[in-house]
Amino acid sequence: MTAAVLSVRDLSVRFRMRGDRHVAAVTGASFDLAAGECLALVGESGCGKSVLASALLGLLPGNAQTAGSATVDGLELLGADERTLARSVRGRRVALVPQSPAAHLTPVRTVGAQLEETLRALTATPRRELRRAAVAAAERAAFPASHLDRYPHELSGGLAQRAATALALIGDAPLLLADEPTTGLDRDLVNRTVDELRRHTDDGATGRALLMITHDLAAAERIADRVAVMYAGRIVEIAEARTFFGEPGPLHPYARGLLAALPERDFTPIPGMPPELGDLPDGCAFAARCDRATGLCATRPDFASGLACHHPAAVPGERSAAHA
Amino acid sequence: MLELDTITAGYDRLRPVVREVSLTLAPGEAVGLLGPSGCGKSTLAKVAALLHRPYAGRVVIDGEPARGWRHTAPRAQRTAIGVVFQQPRMSADPRLPLRDLIAEPLRATGRRDEVPARVGELADTVGLTGELLGRRPHEVSDGQLQRACLARALVLRPRWLICDEMTAMLDASTTAALVAVVEEYRAAEGAGLLAVGHDSILLERWCDRTVHWQTPPTD
Amino acid sequence: MADTLWRSTGRTRRSTRTVRISFSAVTVAAVVLAVLIVPPLAQLDEQAVDLSKKLLPPSWEHPFGTDDVGRDLLLRCVYGLRISLLVGLVAALVATVVGTLVGAAAAAFGGWTDRIVMRLVDTFASVPHLLLGIFIVAMFRPGVWPVIASVALTHWLSTARIVRSEVLSLRSRPFVDAAISGGASRLRLTARHLLPSVLPQAGLAAVLMVPHAMWHESALSFLGLGLPTHQASLGNLVQSARSSLLAGDWWPTLFPGLFLIIPTLAIAGLAGAWRERINPRRRSELML
């Protein structure tokens, strides 16, 4: 087992609101991510998964407070000052593959010019070699060199996504962070986009770590090694993708419900809606919507062996034993 | 019947994105229109909802040809068709609390007195609870906002419903919940549905029949 | 988890901004209070000439000194600020209302209406607006209303442009499609969805225009084309102090100048804070 590239321990983020209220967007998230591994963080909109990504990039708004720790390559990200974030985190340790690549690229400059600028900022490439380095950087993301002189609006959605990925890969960051990389794309484009992300994860001697935040379970199934399910700000289950999507399936009732809601499965929604992050119950946040809930669920289940549930579909130990 | 008859439409007369497309929906029928991103299916959806004037072709709603587009379409024709768009955040007036967002079509058509009963009933149907209704769009999640947008589309009891990539930004459970609301409404009112999207698994499960977008011959 | 250690991510710039805002707010409050309270309370007549006291430097009795005919400058400055502020406020208000209506109408109707109205705006804007303002005041007798008309009529153009482009960008949003599909009439769409969304922008333009309009009034008065010379406007005060400045008497120029600069900066400061408030509201604060 290789050492973790990203190590998150008890990460919490809350927002200070008017009237001394707090909204607990992320609570007690812990996980490790190794090089060459892809972890998909799934959950419904508003469950806190984008906040977690913003925390790793130091992009939280001014009214946010953080607790716990998140290290990449041994460097603590939480509480790092703006200078550290700009100089040694963004682009160098953590690279972002954005949700809408078209909005992420500067509209008034060609893709080639943007690649060269990023190369100048992040690497020590001599000026006369910039063009060649830009071509090489484009190639890594399968962006055709013949299109380097085009402006972002002259590119198709797929090519814009590759251009943004090429930019993200320049700094050779050990951690790739993809925040909803497939929203609004059709299935073919989703498959191509995530396949390329997977390729970048496996690339090189050790590979990169890929944290993909998505609500698209099919995209997660396609490329993830492990899946983390987030509900109401907490990670409720982390499992191997193989057992999660295949047999025996997820253990947490929420994760089971999420999978069952897929049109290729039961197509039945989980009843009710998630609780407000500003007004979470003391016990299990899913109890109100759960058909397995009992009086025990009024106390919060601990997160142990990759699961936080009093009444899982199977005992976590049995599952790992079955696949040992 | 909702008939789209040899529609040609787009944003540049020389290069229309929709070329001579015809499609007919029977009352109570659910039709899925499948096509890749950017193929023009959303433009066709806007034409069907009388929100975009086509260059050629006609739209016939319940036997009556459309006599205008956008504001020039008679109100009765416009409101016979409910629409839900892909991005809830763009399709909600950012200043209106969800309650007013849902009630707006009733107020705009002078049916104020129906507001309390109808909004309450629809909020229940789409699963929005009391306190959420008082919030404005930036205070709720995409999923919650799309629930309100669906309620708004149903508030005037349209005979036809057009869902343009309604669930593209939503998680599996919210998707299934919103589709269930649409199906419940269709069963109760006998409304016809045109669901536009790119997810064939979803549309084939949801609709009675699906139509694949034919790439128009380029000349 | 009561013992969780929370770290703030808030940037330190926040506090300097707070200082700037409160400084601006206090100044604006003081100015408004001064121009409202001082004139009725002061027993002195700002017009009273006392040639035995002409051009006295600042002292306890006359903190700002006196002018070349012995009038108290502090009192004249307050009166001047009062007139300038009044002209600025009314002119900015008129310009904003006219600009908003014209801009919104052009965008809402579109087509030929839009083309004709915007060409008209371009034509007006191609003439230097101080020149146009001079032309307008020159047609009337010196007085408050010609100055207000001159400033207002030359300043609605930018507001009309801002409002038009804002309404145009709103009009292409799906929520407008949803409103039309929900049966909203053209009037209702404009009144309920489009105008209220641009009002914060228009209001901001109005506040930013107040200092600008005050400077314009001063410029016109300084050129002798604005208010009647006996009226204590800030422009007139600076104008009449020119001769004494050449003789080395600095106070009749300095104090009216400060009275023009500080309140206008404070108003602009407040407007800047407002702009920061209304802009980032587009996306959810909670990043939901």
Coordinates of N, CA and C in Angstrom, one line a residue, chain C residues 122-254:
Chain C
D122 N -26.8 57.7 -28.0 CA -25.5 57.9 -28.5 C -25.2 59.3 -29.0
T123 N -26.2 59.9 -29.6 CA -26.1 61.2 -30.1 C -25.8 62.2 -29.0
F124 N -26.6 62.1 -28.0 CA -26.5 63.0 -26.8 C -25.1 62.8 -26.2
A125 N -24.7 61.5 -26.1 CA -23.4 61.2 -25.4 C -22.2 61.6 -26.2
S126 N -22.4 61.8 -27.5 CA -21.2 62.2 -28.3 C -20.8 63.7 -28.1
V127 N -21.7 64.5 -27.5 CA -21.4 65.9 -27.1 C -20.8 65.9 -25.7
P128 N -19.7 66.5 -25.5 CA -19.1 66.6 -24.1 C -20.2 67.1 -23.2
H129 N -20.4 66.4 -22.1 CA -21.7 66.7 -21.3 C -21.6 68.0 -20.5
L130 N -20.3 68.5 -20.2 CA -20.2 69.8 -19.6 C -20.7 70.9 -20.6
L131 N -20.3 70.7 -21.8 CA -20.7 71.7 -22.9 C -22.2 71.7 -23.0
L132 N -22.8 70.5 -23.1 CA -24.2 70.4 -23.2 C -24.9 71.1 -22.0
G133 N -24.3 70.8 -20.8 CA -24.9 71.4 -19.6 C -24.8 72.9 -19.7
I134 N -23.7 73.4 -20.1 CA -23.5 74.9 -20.3 C -24.6 75.4 -21.2
F135 N -24.8 74.7 -22.3 CA -25.8 75.1 -23.3 C -27.1 75.2 -22.7
I136 N -27.5 74.2 -21.8 CA -28.8 74.2 -21.2 C -29.0 75.4 -20.2
V137 N -28.0 75.6 -19.3 CA -28.2 76.7 -18.3 C -28.2 78.0 -19.0
A138 N -27.4 78.1 -20.1 CA -27.3 79.4 -20.8 C -28.7 79.8 -21.4
M139 N -29.6 78.9 -21.6 CA -30.9 79.2 -22.1 C -31.8 79.9 -21.1
F140 N -31.4 79.7 -19.8 CA -32.3 80.2 -18.7 C -31.6 81.3 -17.9
R141 N -32.4 82.0 -17.0 CA -31.8 82.8 -16.0 C -31.1 82.0 -15.0
P142 N -30.0 82.5 -14.4 CA -29.3 81.8 -13.4 C -30.3 81.4 -12.2
G143 N -30.2 80.2 -11.7 CA -31.1 79.7 -10.7 C -30.9 78.3 -10.4
V144 N -31.6 77.8 -9.3 CA -31.4 76.4 -8.9 C -32.0 75.4 -10.0
W145 N -33.2 75.7 -10.5 CA -33.8 74.8 -11.4 C -33.1 74.6 -12.7
P146 N -32.6 75.7 -13.4 CA -31.9 75.4 -14.6 C -30.6 74.6 -14.4
V147 N -30.0 74.7 -13.2 CA -28.8 73.9 -12.9 C -29.2 72.5 -12.8
I148 N -30.3 72.2 -12.0 CA -30.7 70.9 -11.8 C -31.1 70.2 -13.2
A149 N -31.8 71.0 -14.0 CA -32.2 70.5 -15.3 C -31.0 70.2 -16.1
S150 N -30.0 71.1 -16.1 CA -28.8 70.9 -16.9 C -28.0 69.6 -16.5
V151 N -27.9 69.4 -15.1 CA -27.2 68.3 -14.7 C -28.0 67.0 -15.0
A152 N -29.3 67.0 -14.7 CA -30.1 65.8 -14.8 C -30.1 65.4 -16.3
L153 N -30.3 66.4 -17.2 CA -30.5 66.1 -18.6 C -29.2 65.5 -19.3
T154 N -28.1 65.8 -18.6 CA -26.8 65.3 -19.2 C -26.4 64.0 -18.6
H155 N -27.1 63.6 -17.5 CA -26.6 62.4 -16.8 C -27.4 61.2 -16.8
W156 N -28.6 61.2 -17.5 CA -29.4 60.0 -17.5 C -28.9 59.0 -18.5
L157 N -28.0 59.4 -19.4 CA -27.6 58.6 -20.5 C -26.9 57.3 -20.0
S158 N -25.9 57.5 -19.0 CA -25.2 56.3 -18.6 C -26.2 55.3 -17.9
T159 N -27.1 55.9 -17.1 CA -28.0 55.0 -16.4 C -28.9 54.3 -17.4
A160 N -29.3 55.0 -18.4 CA -30.1 54.3 -19.4 C -29.4 53.1 -20.0
R161 N -28.1 53.3 -20.3 CA -27.3 52.2 -20.9 C -27.1 51.1 -19.9
I162 N -26.8 51.4 -18.6 CA -26.7 50.3 -17.6 C -27.9 49.5 -17.5
V163 N -29.1 50.2 -17.4 CA -30.3 49.5 -17.1 C -30.7 48.7 -18.4
R164 N -30.5 49.3 -19.6 CA -30.8 48.5 -20.8 C -30.0 47.2 -20.9
S165 N -28.7 47.3 -20.6 CA -27.9 46.1 -20.8 C -28.3 45.1 -19.7
E166 N -28.6 45.6 -18.5 CA -29.0 44.7 -17.4 C -30.3 44.0 -17.8
V167 N -31.3 44.7 -18.3 CA -32.6 44.2 -18.6 C -32.4 43.2 -19.8
L168 N -31.6 43.5 -20.7 CA -31.3 42.6 -21.9 C -30.8 41.3 -21.4
S169 N -29.8 41.4 -20.5 CA -29.2 40.1 -20.0 C -30.2 39.3 -19.2
L170 N -31.0 40.0 -18.4 CA -32.1 39.3 -17.7 C -33.1 38.6 -18.6
R171 N -33.4 39.3 -19.7 CA -34.4 38.9 -20.6 C -34.1 37.5 -21.3
S172 N -32.8 37.2 -21.4 CA -32.4 36.0 -22.0 C -32.4 34.8 -21.0
R173 N -32.7 35.1 -19.7 CA -32.7 34.0 -18.7 C -33.9 33.2 -18.8
P174 N -33.8 31.9 -18.5 CA -35.0 31.0 -18.6 C -36.1 31.5 -17.7
F175 N -35.8 32.2 -16.6 CA -37.0 32.6 -15.7 C -37.9 33.5 -16.4
V176 N -37.4 34.2 -17.4 CA -38.4 35.0 -18.2 C -39.2 34.1 -19.1
D177 N -38.6 33.1 -19.7 CA -39.4 32.1 -20.4 C -40.5 31.5 -19.6
A178 N -40.1 31.2 -18.3 CA -41.0 30.5 -17.4 C -42.2 31.5 -17.1
A179 N -41.9 32.8 -16.9 CA -42.9 33.7 -16.6 C -43.9 33.9 -17.8
I180 N -43.4 33.9 -19.0 CA -44.2 34.0 -20.2 C -45.1 32.8 -20.3
S181 N -44.5 31.6 -20.1 CA -45.2 30.4 -20.2 C -46.3 30.3 -19.1
G182 N -46.0 31.0 -18.0 CA -47.0 31.1 -16.9 C -48.1 32.1 -17.1
G183 N -48.1 32.8 -18.3 CA -49.2 33.7 -18.7 C -48.9 35.1 -18.3
A184 N -47.7 35.5 -17.9 CA -47.4 36.9 -17.6 C -47.5 37.8 -18.8
S185 N -48.2 38.9 -18.7 CA -48.2 39.9 -19.8 C -46.9 40.6 -19.8
R186 N -46.7 41.4 -20.9 CA -45.5 42.1 -21.1 C -45.3 43.1 -19.9
L187 N -46.4 43.8 -19.5 CA -46.3 44.7 -18.5 C -45.9 44.1 -17.1
R188 N -46.6 42.9 -16.9 CA -46.3 42.2 -15.6 C -44.9 41.7 -15.6
L189 N -44.4 41.2 -16.7 CA -43.0 40.7 -16.7 C -42.0 41.8 -16.4
T190 N -42.3 43.0 -17.0 CA -41.4 44.1 -16.7 C -41.5 44.6 -15.3
A191 N -42.7 44.8 -14.8 CA -42.9 45.4 -13.5 C -42.6 44.5 -12.4
R192 N -42.8 43.2 -12.6 CA -42.6 42.2 -11.4 C -41.3 41.5 -11.5
H193 N -40.7 41.3 -12.7 CA -39.5 40.5 -12.7 C -38.3 41.3 -13.2
L194 N -38.5 42.1 -14.2 CA -37.3 42.8 -14.8 C -36.9 44.0 -14.0
L195 N -37.8 45.0 -13.8 CA -37.5 46.2 -13.1 C -37.0 46.0 -11.7
P196 N -37.7 45.2 -10.8 CA -37.1 45.0 -9.5 C -35.7 44.4 -9.5
S197 N -35.4 43.7 -10.5 CA -34.0 43.1 -10.5 C -33.0 44.1 -10.8
V198 N -33.4 45.2 -11.6 CA -32.4 46.2 -11.9 C -32.4 47.4 -10.9
L199 N -33.4 47.4 -10.1 CA -33.5 48.6 -9.2 C -32.2 48.8 -8.3
P200 N -31.7 47.7 -7.7 CA -30.5 47.9 -6.9 C -29.4 48.5 -7.7
Q201 N -29.2 48.1 -9.0 CA -28.2 48.7 -9.9 C -28.5 50.1 -10.1
A202 N -29.8 50.4 -10.4 CA -30.2 51.8 -10.7 C -30.0 52.7 -9.5
G203 N -30.3 52.1 -8.3 CA -30.2 52.9 -7.1 C -28.7 53.2 -6.8
L204 N -27.9 52.2 -7.1 CA -26.4 52.4 -6.9 C -25.9 53.5 -7.9
A205 N -26.4 53.5 -9.1 CA -26.0 54.5 -10.1 C -26.5 55.9 -9.6
A206 N -27.6 55.9 -8.9 CA -28.2 57.2 -8.4 C -27.3 57.7 -7.3
V207 N -26.9 56.9 -6.4 CA -26.0 57.3 -5.3 C -24.7 57.8 -5.8
L208 N -24.1 57.0 -6.7 CA -22.8 57.4 -7.3 C -22.9 58.7 -8.0
M209 N -24.1 59.0 -8.5 CA -24.3 60.2 -9.3 C -24.4 61.5 -8.5
V210 N -24.7 61.3 -7.2 CA -24.9 62.5 -6.3 C -23.6 63.3 -6.3
P211 N -22.5 62.7 -5.9 CA -21.2 63.5 -5.9 C -20.9 64.0 -7.3
H212 N -21.1 63.2 -8.3 CA -20.8 63.7 -9.6 C -21.6 65.0 -9.9
A213 N -22.9 64.9 -9.6 CA -23.8 66.1 -9.9 C -23.3 67.3 -9.1
M214 N -22.9 67.0 -7.8 CA -22.4 68.2 -7.0 C -21.2 68.8 -7.7
W215 N -20.3 68.0 -8.2 CA -19.1 68.6 -8.9 C -19.6 69.4 -10.1
H216 N -20.6 68.9 -10.8 CA -21.0 69.6 -11.9 C -21.6 70.9 -11.6
E217 N -22.4 71.0 -10.5 CA -23.0 72.2 -10.1 C -21.9 73.2 -9.8
S218 N -20.9 72.7 -9.1 CA -19.7 73.6 -8.7 C -19.0 74.1 -9.9
A219 N -18.8 73.2 -10.9 CA -18.1 73.6 -12.1 C -18.9 74.7 -12.8
L220 N -20.3 74.5 -13.0 CA -21.1 75.5 -13.6 C -21.0 76.8 -12.9
S221 N -21.2 76.8 -11.5 CA -21.2 78.0 -10.7 C -19.8 78.7 -10.8
F222 N -18.7 77.8 -10.8 CA -17.4 78.4 -10.9 C -17.2 79.1 -12.2
L223 N -17.8 78.7 -13.3 CA -17.7 79.3 -14.6 C -18.7 80.5 -14.6
G224 N -19.4 80.8 -13.5 CA -20.4 81.9 -13.5 C -21.7 81.6 -14.3
L225 N -21.9 80.4 -14.5 CA -23.1 80.0 -15.3 C -24.2 79.3 -14.5
G226 N -23.8 79.1 -13.2 CA -24.7 78.3 -12.4 C -25.7 79.1 -11.6
L227 N -25.5 79.0 -10.3 CA -26.4 79.7 -9.4 C -26.1 81.2 -9.4
P228 N -27.0 82.1 -9.0 CA -26.8 83.5 -8.9 C -25.6 83.7 -7.9
T229 N -24.7 84.7 -8.2 CA -23.5 84.8 -7.5 C -23.6 85.1 -6.0
H230 N -24.8 85.7 -5.6 CA -24.9 86.0 -4.1 C -25.3 84.7 -3.4
Q231 N -25.8 83.7 -4.0 CA -26.2 82.4 -3.3 C -24.9 81.6 -3.0
A232 N -24.9 81.2 -1.7 CA -23.6 80.5 -1.2 C -23.6 79.1 -1.7
S233 N -23.3 78.8 -2.9 CA -23.0 77.4 -3.3 C -21.5 77.2 -3.3
L234 N -21.1 75.9 -3.2 CA -19.7 75.7 -3.0 C -18.9 76.2 -4.2
G235 N -19.5 76.1 -5.4 CA -18.9 76.6 -6.6 C -18.7 78.1 -6.6
N236 N -19.7 78.7 -6.2 CA -19.6 80.2 -6.1 C -18.6 80.6 -5.1
L237 N -18.5 79.9 -3.9 CA -17.6 80.3 -2.9 C -16.1 80.2 -3.4
V238 N -15.8 79.1 -4.1 CA -14.5 78.9 -4.7 C -14.2 80.0 -5.7
Q239 N -15.2 80.2 -6.5 CA -15.1 81.2 -7.6 C -14.7 82.6 -7.0
S240 N -15.5 83.0 -6.0 CA -15.3 84.4 -5.5 C -14.0 84.5 -4.6
A241 N -13.4 83.3 -4.3 CA -12.2 83.3 -3.5 C -11.0 83.4 -4.3
R242 N -11.2 83.3 -5.6 CA -10.0 83.3 -6.5 C -9.1 84.5 -6.3
S243 N -9.7 85.7 -6.3 CA -8.9 86.9 -6.2 C -8.1 86.9 -4.9
S244 N -8.7 86.5 -3.8 CA -8.0 86.6 -2.5 C -6.9 85.5 -2.4
L245 N -7.1 84.4 -3.2 CA -6.1 83.4 -3.2 C -4.8 83.9 -3.7
L246 N -4.9 84.8 -4.8 CA -3.7 85.4 -5.4 C -3.0 86.3 -4.4
A247 N -3.8 86.9 -3.4 CA -3.2 87.7 -2.4 C -2.6 87.0 -1.3
G248 N -2.7 85.6 -1.3 CA -2.1 84.8 -0.2 C -3.1 84.4 0.8
D249 N -4.4 84.8 0.7 CA -5.4 84.4 1.7 C -6.0 83.0 1.2
W250 N -5.6 81.9 2.0 CA -5.8 80.6 1.5 C -7.2 80.1 2.0
W251 N -7.7 80.6 3.1 CA -8.8 79.9 3.7 C -10.1 80.1 2.9
P252 N -10.4 81.1 2.2 CA -11.7 81.2 1.5 C -11.7 80.1 0.3
T253 N -10.6 79.6 -0.1 CA -10.5 78.5 -1.1 C -10.5 77.1 -0.5
L254 N -9.7 77.0 0.6 CA -9.5 75.7 1.2 C -10.8 75.1 1.7

